[in-house]
Amino acid sequence: MSRTIKHLIIGGIIIMTISVPTAATADDDLKLTIVNPKNLYDPSPNGYSTAVIVPRQGRLAYISGQGGQDSTGGLSPDFAVQVKQAYVNLRTALDALGARPDQVAKLTVFVVDHDMSKLEVLTRNVKDMFGEALPAQTLIPVPKLAIDPMLFEVEAVVILE
C-alpha cells in the first residue's frame, strides 16, 4: 500500500472518530445550566441570570436583532409597544428554528436613550417570555438604532437540540 493511501486511510479514521457522537443524549443533556452565584447580586428580579452554561453537545444559533416592527413593517412610537412586539418577533424567530424560550442562553438588548423608567417594561417582557429560565443578558444604551423611529432591539444566542 502506498504511503499516500495509508495517510488517507488514517486521516479518514481520525475524521470518522472525531465526528462520531459518543452516545445518544437525552433532552436533559442539552438543557442550559443557569448560574447565579450566592455571593453576587441576584439579577433574576431584573429579568436575567449572571451566567448560562451551554452543553457541549449543543449547536448554537444566533438570532439577529429583532425590533418592534409589526408584520407590515409598522413601528409604534411607544417604547412599551415596541418592546412587546420585539419579543413577539423574537418568539417567531425561535419558532422558525424549532426552539423554545428556555433554549435561549444569551440576550443582548439595545435601548435608545435608556433611563431607569424603561427597566420595568424590559423586565416584565423578559419574565413574560422566559419565566424562571432567565438567560444571561446585557443591556446596551445607544443614541439610535438602524431606523430612526426604533427605540429597542433584542438579539439572542440559542442552543438547538
JSON list of C-alpha atoms in Angstrom, two decimals:
[
{"chain": "A", "resi": 1, "resn": "MET", "atom": "CA", "xyz": [0.00, 0.00, 0.00]},
{"chain": "A", "resi": 2, "resn": "SER", "atom": "CA", "xyz": [1.40, 3.40, -0.93]},
{"chain": "A", "resi": 3, "resn": "ARG", "atom": "CA", "xyz": [2.28, 5.96, 1.69]},
{"chain": "A", "resi": 4, "resn": "THR", "atom": "CA", "xyz": [-0.37, 8.38, 0.32]},
{"chain": "A", "resi": 5, "resn": "ILE", "atom": "CA", "xyz": [-3.14, 5.79, 0.64]},
{"chain": "A", "resi": 6, "resn": "LYS", "atom": "CA", "xyz": [-2.05, 4.94, 4.21]},
{"chain": "A", "resi": 7, "resn": "HIS", "atom": "CA", "xyz": [-2.24, 8.65, 5.13]},
{"chain": "A", "resi": 8, "resn": "LEU", "atom": "CA", "xyz": [-5.68, 8.97, 3.55]},
{"chain": "A", "resi": 9, "resn": "ILE", "atom": "CA", "xyz": [-6.94, 5.91, 5.43]},
{"chain": "A", "resi": 10, "resn": "ILE", "atom": "CA", "xyz": [-5.51, 7.09, 8.76]},
{"chain": "A", "resi": 11, "resn": "GLY", "atom": "CA", "xyz": [-6.88, 10.60, 8.15]},
{"chain": "A", "resi": 12, "resn": "GLY", "atom": "CA", "xyz": [-10.30, 9.15, 7.33]},
{"chain": "A", "resi": 13, "resn": "ILE", "atom": "CA", "xyz": [-10.31, 7.08, 10.52]},
{"chain": "A", "resi": 14, "resn": "ILE", "atom": "CA", "xyz": [-9.38, 10.14, 12.59]},
{"chain": "A", "resi": 15, "resn": "ILE", "atom": "CA", "xyz": [-12.11, 12.22, 10.94]},
{"chain": "A", "resi": 16, "resn": "MET", "atom": "CA", "xyz": [-14.66, 9.42, 11.44]},
{"chain": "A", "resi": 17, "resn": "THR", "atom": "CA", "xyz": [-13.64, 9.02, 15.08]},
{"chain": "A", "resi": 18, "resn": "ILE", "atom": "CA", "xyz": [-13.89, 12.74, 15.77]},
{"chain": "A", "resi": 19, "resn": "SER", "atom": "CA", "xyz": [-17.32, 13.09, 14.17]},
{"chain": "A", "resi": 20, "resn": "VAL", "atom": "CA", "xyz": [-18.98, 10.04, 15.75]},
{"chain": "A", "resi": 21, "resn": "PRO", "atom": "CA", "xyz": [-21.20, 11.04, 18.69]},
{"chain": "A", "resi": 22, "resn": "THR", "atom": "CA", "xyz": [-20.20, 9.38, 21.94]},
{"chain": "A", "resi": 23, "resn": "ALA", "atom": "CA", "xyz": [-23.76, 8.34, 22.80]},
{"chain": "A", "resi": 24, "resn": "ALA", "atom": "CA", "xyz": [-27.34, 9.29, 22.20]},
{"chain": "A", "resi": 25, "resn": "THR", "atom": "CA", "xyz": [-28.13, 12.13, 24.58]},
{"chain": "A", "resi": 26, "resn": "ALA", "atom": "CA", "xyz": [-31.34, 12.72, 26.47]},
{"chain": "A", "resi": 27, "resn": "ASP", "atom": "CA", "xyz": [-33.09, 16.11, 26.44]},
{"chain": "A", "resi": 28, "resn": "ASP", "atom": "CA", "xyz": [-31.64, 16.77, 29.90]},
{"chain": "A", "resi": 29, "resn": "ASP", "atom": "CA", "xyz": [-28.14, 16.62, 28.40]},
{"chain": "A", "resi": 30, "resn": "LEU", "atom": "CA", "xyz": [-28.99, 19.62, 26.21]},
{"chain": "A", "resi": 31, "resn": "LYS", "atom": "CA", "xyz": [-30.53, 21.81, 28.93]},
{"chain": "A", "resi": 32, "resn": "LEU", "atom": "CA", "xyz": [-28.93, 25.12, 29.74]},
{"chain": "A", "resi": 33, "resn": "THR", "atom": "CA", "xyz": [-27.50, 25.45, 33.23]},
{"chain": "A", "resi": 34, "resn": "ILE", "atom": "CA", "xyz": [-28.32, 28.78, 34.86]},
{"chain": "A", "resi": 35, "resn": "VAL", "atom": "CA", "xyz": [-25.71, 30.09, 37.32]},
{"chain": "A", "resi": 36, "resn": "ASN", "atom": "CA", "xyz": [-26.46, 32.84, 39.84]},
{"chain": "A", "resi": 37, "resn": "PRO", "atom": "CA", "xyz": [-23.66, 32.71, 42.47]},
{"chain": "A", "resi": 38, "resn": "LYS", "atom": "CA", "xyz": [-24.85, 33.37, 46.02]},
{"chain": "A", "resi": 39, "resn": "ASN", "atom": "CA", "xyz": [-22.01, 35.85, 46.65]},
{"chain": "A", "resi": 40, "resn": "LEU", "atom": "CA", "xyz": [-23.12, 38.08, 43.74]},
{"chain": "A", "resi": 41, "resn": "TYR", "atom": "CA", "xyz": [-26.17, 40.31, 43.40]},
{"chain": "A", "resi": 42, "resn": "ASP", "atom": "CA", "xyz": [-29.22, 38.21, 42.39]},
{"chain": "A", "resi": 43, "resn": "PRO", "atom": "CA", "xyz": [-30.18, 39.51, 38.93]},
{"chain": "A", "resi": 44, "resn": "SER", "atom": "CA", "xyz": [-33.30, 37.34, 38.49]},
{"chain": "A", "resi": 45, "resn": "PRO", "atom": "CA", "xyz": [-35.74, 40.01, 39.80]},
{"chain": "A", "resi": 46, "resn": "ASN", "atom": "CA", "xyz": [-34.48, 42.18, 36.93]},
{"chain": "A", "resi": 47, "resn": "GLY", "atom": "CA", "xyz": [-35.11, 39.51, 34.31]},
{"chain": "A", "resi": 48, "resn": "TYR", "atom": "CA", "xyz": [-31.72, 37.91, 33.68]},
{"chain": "A", "resi": 49, "resn": "SER", "atom": "CA", "xyz": [-29.15, 35.43, 35.02]},
{"chain": "A", "resi": 50, "resn": "THR", "atom": "CA", "xyz": [-25.48, 36.00, 35.78]},
{"chain": "A", "resi": 51, "resn": "ALA", "atom": "CA", "xyz": [-24.27, 33.18, 33.53]},
{"chain": "A", "resi": 52, "resn": "VAL", "atom": "CA", "xyz": [-25.60, 30.30, 31.46]},
{"chain": "A", "resi": 53, "resn": "ILE", "atom": "CA", "xyz": [-23.66, 27.16, 30.58]},
{"chain": "A", "resi": 54, "resn": "VAL", "atom": "CA", "xyz": [-24.32, 25.69, 27.14]},
{"chain": "A", "resi": 55, "resn": "PRO", "atom": "CA", "xyz": [-23.89, 21.92, 26.98]},
{"chain": "A", "resi": 56, "resn": "ARG", "atom": "CA", "xyz": [-21.06, 20.52, 24.90]},
{"chain": "A", "resi": 57, "resn": "GLN", "atom": "CA", "xyz": [-23.41, 18.66, 22.55]},
{"chain": "A", "resi": 58, "resn": "GLY", "atom": "CA", "xyz": [-25.45, 21.75, 21.70]},
{"chain": "A", "resi": 59, "resn": "ARG", "atom": "CA", "xyz": [-25.49, 23.57, 18.40]},
{"chain": "A", "resi": 60, "resn": "LEU", "atom": "CA", "xyz": [-25.75, 27.34, 18.60]},
{"chain": "A", "resi": 61, "resn": "ALA", "atom": "CA", "xyz": [-27.94, 29.66, 16.57]},
{"chain": "A", "resi": 62, "resn": "TYR", "atom": "CA", "xyz": [-27.67, 33.44, 16.57]},
{"chain": "A", "resi": 63, "resn": "ILE", "atom": "CA", "xyz": [-30.84, 35.47, 16.08]},
{"chain": "A", "resi": 64, "resn": "SER", "atom": "CA", "xyz": [-30.26, 38.92, 14.65]},
{"chain": "A", "resi": 65, "resn": "GLY", "atom": "CA", "xyz": [-31.59, 41.94, 16.44]},
{"chain": "A", "resi": 66, "resn": "GLN", "atom": "CA", "xyz": [-35.38, 41.99, 16.45]},
{"chain": "A", "resi": 67, "resn": "GLY", "atom": "CA", "xyz": [-37.00, 45.39, 16.62]},
{"chain": "A", "resi": 68, "resn": "GLY", "atom": "CA", "xyz": [-40.56, 46.40, 17.31]},
{"chain": "A", "resi": 69, "resn": "GLN", "atom": "CA", "xyz": [-41.82, 46.34, 13.71]},
{"chain": "A", "resi": 70, "resn": "ASP", "atom": "CA", "xyz": [-45.09, 44.51, 13.16]},
{"chain": "A", "resi": 71, "resn": "SER", "atom": "CA", "xyz": [-45.60, 42.13, 10.21]},
{"chain": "A", "resi": 72, "resn": "THR", "atom": "CA", "xyz": [-46.33, 45.06, 7.89]},
{"chain": "A", "resi": 73, "resn": "GLY", "atom": "CA", "xyz": [-43.18, 46.93, 8.95]},
{"chain": "A", "resi": 74, "resn": "GLY", "atom": "CA", "xyz": [-45.15, 49.38, 11.09]},
{"chain": "A", "resi": 75, "resn": "LEU", "atom": "CA", "xyz": [-43.38, 50.78, 14.12]},
{"chain": "A", "resi": 76, "resn": "SER", "atom": "CA", "xyz": [-45.21, 52.32, 17.07]},
{"chain": "A", "resi": 77, "resn": "PRO", "atom": "CA", "xyz": [-43.66, 55.48, 18.59]},
{"chain": "A", "resi": 78, "resn": "ASP", "atom": "CA", "xyz": [-44.36, 53.97, 22.06]},
{"chain": "A", "resi": 79, "resn": "PHE", "atom": "CA", "xyz": [-41.38, 52.26, 23.77]},
{"chain": "A", "resi": 80, "resn": "ALA", "atom": "CA", "xyz": [-43.51, 49.66, 25.60]},
{"chain": "A", "resi": 81, "resn": "VAL", "atom": "CA", "xyz": [-45.32, 48.68, 22.39]},
{"chain": "A", "resi": 82, "resn": "GLN", "atom": "CA", "xyz": [-42.01, 48.30, 20.54]},
{"chain": "A", "resi": 83, "resn": "VAL", "atom": "CA", "xyz": [-40.54, 46.12, 23.30]},
{"chain": "A", "resi": 84, "resn": "LYS", "atom": "CA", "xyz": [-43.61, 43.86, 23.39]},
{"chain": "A", "resi": 85, "resn": "GLN", "atom": "CA", "xyz": [-43.57, 43.49, 19.58]},
{"chain": "A", "resi": 86, "resn": "ALA", "atom": "CA", "xyz": [-39.81, 42.83, 19.54]},
{"chain": "A", "resi": 87, "resn": "TYR", "atom": "CA", "xyz": [-40.33, 39.88, 21.91]},
{"chain": "A", "resi": 88, "resn": "VAL", "atom": "CA", "xyz": [-43.20, 38.63, 19.71]},
{"chain": "A", "resi": 89, "resn": "ASN", "atom": "CA", "xyz": [-40.76, 38.83, 16.79]},
{"chain": "A", "resi": 90, "resn": "LEU", "atom": "CA", "xyz": [-38.08, 37.01, 18.80]},
{"chain": "A", "resi": 91, "resn": "ARG", "atom": "CA", "xyz": [-40.59, 34.25, 19.60]},
{"chain": "A", "resi": 92, "resn": "THR", "atom": "CA", "xyz": [-41.43, 33.98, 15.89]},
{"chain": "A", "resi": 93, "resn": "ALA", "atom": "CA", "xyz": [-37.71, 33.59, 15.08]},
{"chain": "A", "resi": 94, "resn": "LEU", "atom": "CA", "xyz": [-37.38, 30.91, 17.81]},
{"chain": "A", "resi": 95, "resn": "ASP", "atom": "CA", "xyz": [-40.39, 29.06, 16.38]},
{"chain": "A", "resi": 96, "resn": "ALA", "atom": "CA", "xyz": [-38.79, 29.14, 12.92]},
{"chain": "A", "resi": 97, "resn": "LEU", "atom": "CA", "xyz": [-35.72, 27.44, 14.43]},
{"chain": "A", "resi": 98, "resn": "GLY", "atom": "CA", "xyz": [-37.85, 24.88, 16.25]},
{"chain": "A", "resi": 99, "resn": "ALA", "atom": "CA", "xyz": [-36.61, 26.33, 19.55]},
{"chain": "A", "resi": 100, "resn": "ARG", "atom": "CA", "xyz": [-38.27, 27.33, 22.82]},
{"chain": "A", "resi": 101, "resn": "PRO", "atom": "CA", "xyz": [-37.51, 30.30, 25.08]},
{"chain": "A", "resi": 102, "resn": "ASP", "atom": "CA", "xyz": [-35.77, 28.01, 27.61]},
{"chain": "A", "resi": 103, "resn": "GLN", "atom": "CA", "xyz": [-33.15, 27.31, 24.92]},
{"chain": "A", "resi": 104, "resn": "VAL", "atom": "CA", "xyz": [-32.03, 30.97, 24.80]},
{"chain": "A", "resi": 105, "resn": "ALA", "atom": "CA", "xyz": [-28.64, 31.26, 26.51]},
{"chain": "A", "resi": 106, "resn": "LYS", "atom": "CA", "xyz": [-27.93, 34.97, 25.99]},
{"chain": "A", "resi": 107, "resn": "LEU", "atom": "CA", "xyz": [-29.78, 38.14, 25.10]},
{"chain": "A", "resi": 108, "resn": "THR", "atom": "CA", "xyz": [-28.31, 41.47, 24.15]},
{"chain": "A", "resi": 109, "resn": "VAL", "atom": "CA", "xyz": [-30.75, 44.37, 24.21]},
{"chain": "A", "resi": 110, "resn": "PHE", "atom": "CA", "xyz": [-30.21, 47.84, 22.82]},
{"chain": "A", "resi": 111, "resn": "VAL", "atom": "CA", "xyz": [-32.24, 50.72, 24.22]},
{"chain": "A", "resi": 112, "resn": "VAL", "atom": "CA", "xyz": [-32.34, 54.20, 22.71]},
{"chain": "A", "resi": 113, "resn": "ASP", "atom": "CA", "xyz": [-31.99, 56.94, 25.34]},
{"chain": "A", "resi": 114, "resn": "HIS", "atom": "CA", "xyz": [-32.12, 54.42, 28.18]},
{"chain": "A", "resi": 115, "resn": "ASP", "atom": "CA", "xyz": [-33.23, 55.57, 31.60]},
{"chain": "A", "resi": 116, "resn": "MET", "atom": "CA", "xyz": [-34.39, 53.70, 34.71]},
{"chain": "A", "resi": 117, "resn": "SER", "atom": "CA", "xyz": [-38.08, 54.14, 33.82]},
{"chain": "A", "resi": 118, "resn": "LYS", "atom": "CA", "xyz": [-37.61, 51.70, 30.92]},
{"chain": "A", "resi": 119, "resn": "LEU", "atom": "CA", "xyz": [-36.31, 48.86, 33.13]},
{"chain": "A", "resi": 120, "resn": "GLU", "atom": "CA", "xyz": [-39.78, 47.86, 34.35]},
{"chain": "A", "resi": 121, "resn": "VAL", "atom": "CA", "xyz": [-41.01, 47.45, 30.77]},
{"chain": "A", "resi": 122, "resn": "LEU", "atom": "CA", "xyz": [-37.93, 45.40, 29.85]},
{"chain": "A", "resi": 123, "resn": "THR", "atom": "CA", "xyz": [-38.12, 43.19, 32.95]},
{"chain": "A", "resi": 124, "resn": "ARG", "atom": "CA", "xyz": [-41.84, 42.48, 32.52]},
{"chain": "A", "resi": 125, "resn": "ASN", "atom": "CA", "xyz": [-41.41, 41.41, 28.89]},
{"chain": "A", "resi": 126, "resn": "VAL", "atom": "CA", "xyz": [-38.40, 39.19, 29.62]},
{"chain": "A", "resi": 127, "resn": "LYS", "atom": "CA", "xyz": [-40.18, 37.48, 32.52]},
{"chain": "A", "resi": 128, "resn": "ASP", "atom": "CA", "xyz": [-43.35, 37.02, 30.43]},
{"chain": "A", "resi": 129, "resn": "MET", "atom": "CA", "xyz": [-41.36, 35.25, 27.74]},
{"chain": "A", "resi": 130, "resn": "PHE", "atom": "CA", "xyz": [-38.79, 33.31, 29.77]},
{"chain": "A", "resi": 131, "resn": "GLY", "atom": "CA", "xyz": [-40.42, 32.70, 33.16]},
{"chain": "A", "resi": 132, "resn": "GLU", "atom": "CA", "xyz": [-37.85, 31.14, 35.52]},
{"chain": "A", "resi": 133, "resn": "ALA", "atom": "CA", "xyz": [-35.43, 30.18, 32.69]},
{"chain": "A", "resi": 134, "resn": "LEU", "atom": "CA", "xyz": [-33.88, 33.65, 32.53]},
{"chain": "A", "resi": 135, "resn": "PRO", "atom": "CA", "xyz": [-30.99, 33.88, 30.05]},
{"chain": "A", "resi": 136, "resn": "ALA", "atom": "CA", "xyz": [-27.81, 35.83, 30.59]},
{"chain": "A", "resi": 137, "resn": "GLN", "atom": "CA", "xyz": [-28.42, 39.35, 29.34]},
{"chain": "A", "resi": 138, "resn": "THR", "atom": "CA", "xyz": [-26.64, 42.60, 28.56]},
{"chain": "A", "resi": 139, "resn": "LEU", "atom": "CA", "xyz": [-28.37, 45.95, 28.10]},
{"chain": "A", "resi": 140, "resn": "ILE", "atom": "CA", "xyz": [-26.55, 48.48, 25.96]},
{"chain": "A", "resi": 141, "resn": "PRO", "atom": "CA", "xyz": [-27.81, 52.07, 25.91]},
{"chain": "A", "resi": 142, "resn": "VAL", "atom": "CA", "xyz": [-27.47, 53.60, 22.43]},
{"chain": "A", "resi": 143, "resn": "PRO", "atom": "CA", "xyz": [-28.20, 57.01, 20.92]},
{"chain": "A", "resi": 144, "resn": "LYS", "atom": "CA", "xyz": [-30.03, 55.48, 17.94]},
{"chain": "A", "resi": 145, "resn": "LEU", "atom": "CA", "xyz": [-30.63, 52.22, 16.07]},
{"chain": "A", "resi": 146, "resn": "ALA", "atom": "CA", "xyz": [-30.71, 51.25, 12.37]},
{"chain": "A", "resi": 147, "resn": "ILE", "atom": "CA", "xyz": [-34.03, 53.01, 11.72]},
{"chain": "A", "resi": 148, "resn": "ASP", "atom": "CA", "xyz": [-34.64, 56.37, 13.40]},
{"chain": "A", "resi": 149, "resn": "PRO", "atom": "CA", "xyz": [-38.03, 55.51, 14.99]},
{"chain": "A", "resi": 150, "resn": "MET", "atom": "CA", "xyz": [-36.62, 52.27, 16.51]},
{"chain": "A", "resi": 151, "resn": "LEU", "atom": "CA", "xyz": [-36.32, 52.52, 20.29]},
{"chain": "A", "resi": 152, "resn": "PHE", "atom": "CA", "xyz": [-35.50, 48.88, 21.15]},
{"chain": "A", "resi": 153, "resn": "GLU", "atom": "CA", "xyz": [-33.79, 45.83, 19.67]},
{"chain": "A", "resi": 154, "resn": "VAL", "atom": "CA", "xyz": [-33.09, 42.35, 21.09]},
{"chain": "A", "resi": 155, "resn": "GLU", "atom": "CA", "xyz": [-30.74, 39.68, 19.75]},
{"chain": "A", "resi": 156, "resn": "ALA", "atom": "CA", "xyz": [-30.32, 36.14, 21.05]},
{"chain": "A", "resi": 157, "resn": "VAL", "atom": "CA", "xyz": [-27.95, 33.18, 21.22]},
{"chain": "A", "resi": 158, "resn": "VAL", "atom": "CA", "xyz": [-29.92, 29.94, 21.21]},
{"chain": "A", "resi": 159, "resn": "ILE", "atom": "CA", "xyz": [-28.93, 26.31, 21.80]},
{"chain": "A", "resi": 160, "resn": "LEU", "atom": "CA", "xyz": [-30.59, 23.95, 19.34]},
{"chain": "A", "resi": 161, "resn": "GLU", "atom": "CA", "xyz": [-31.47, 20.38, 20.22]}
]
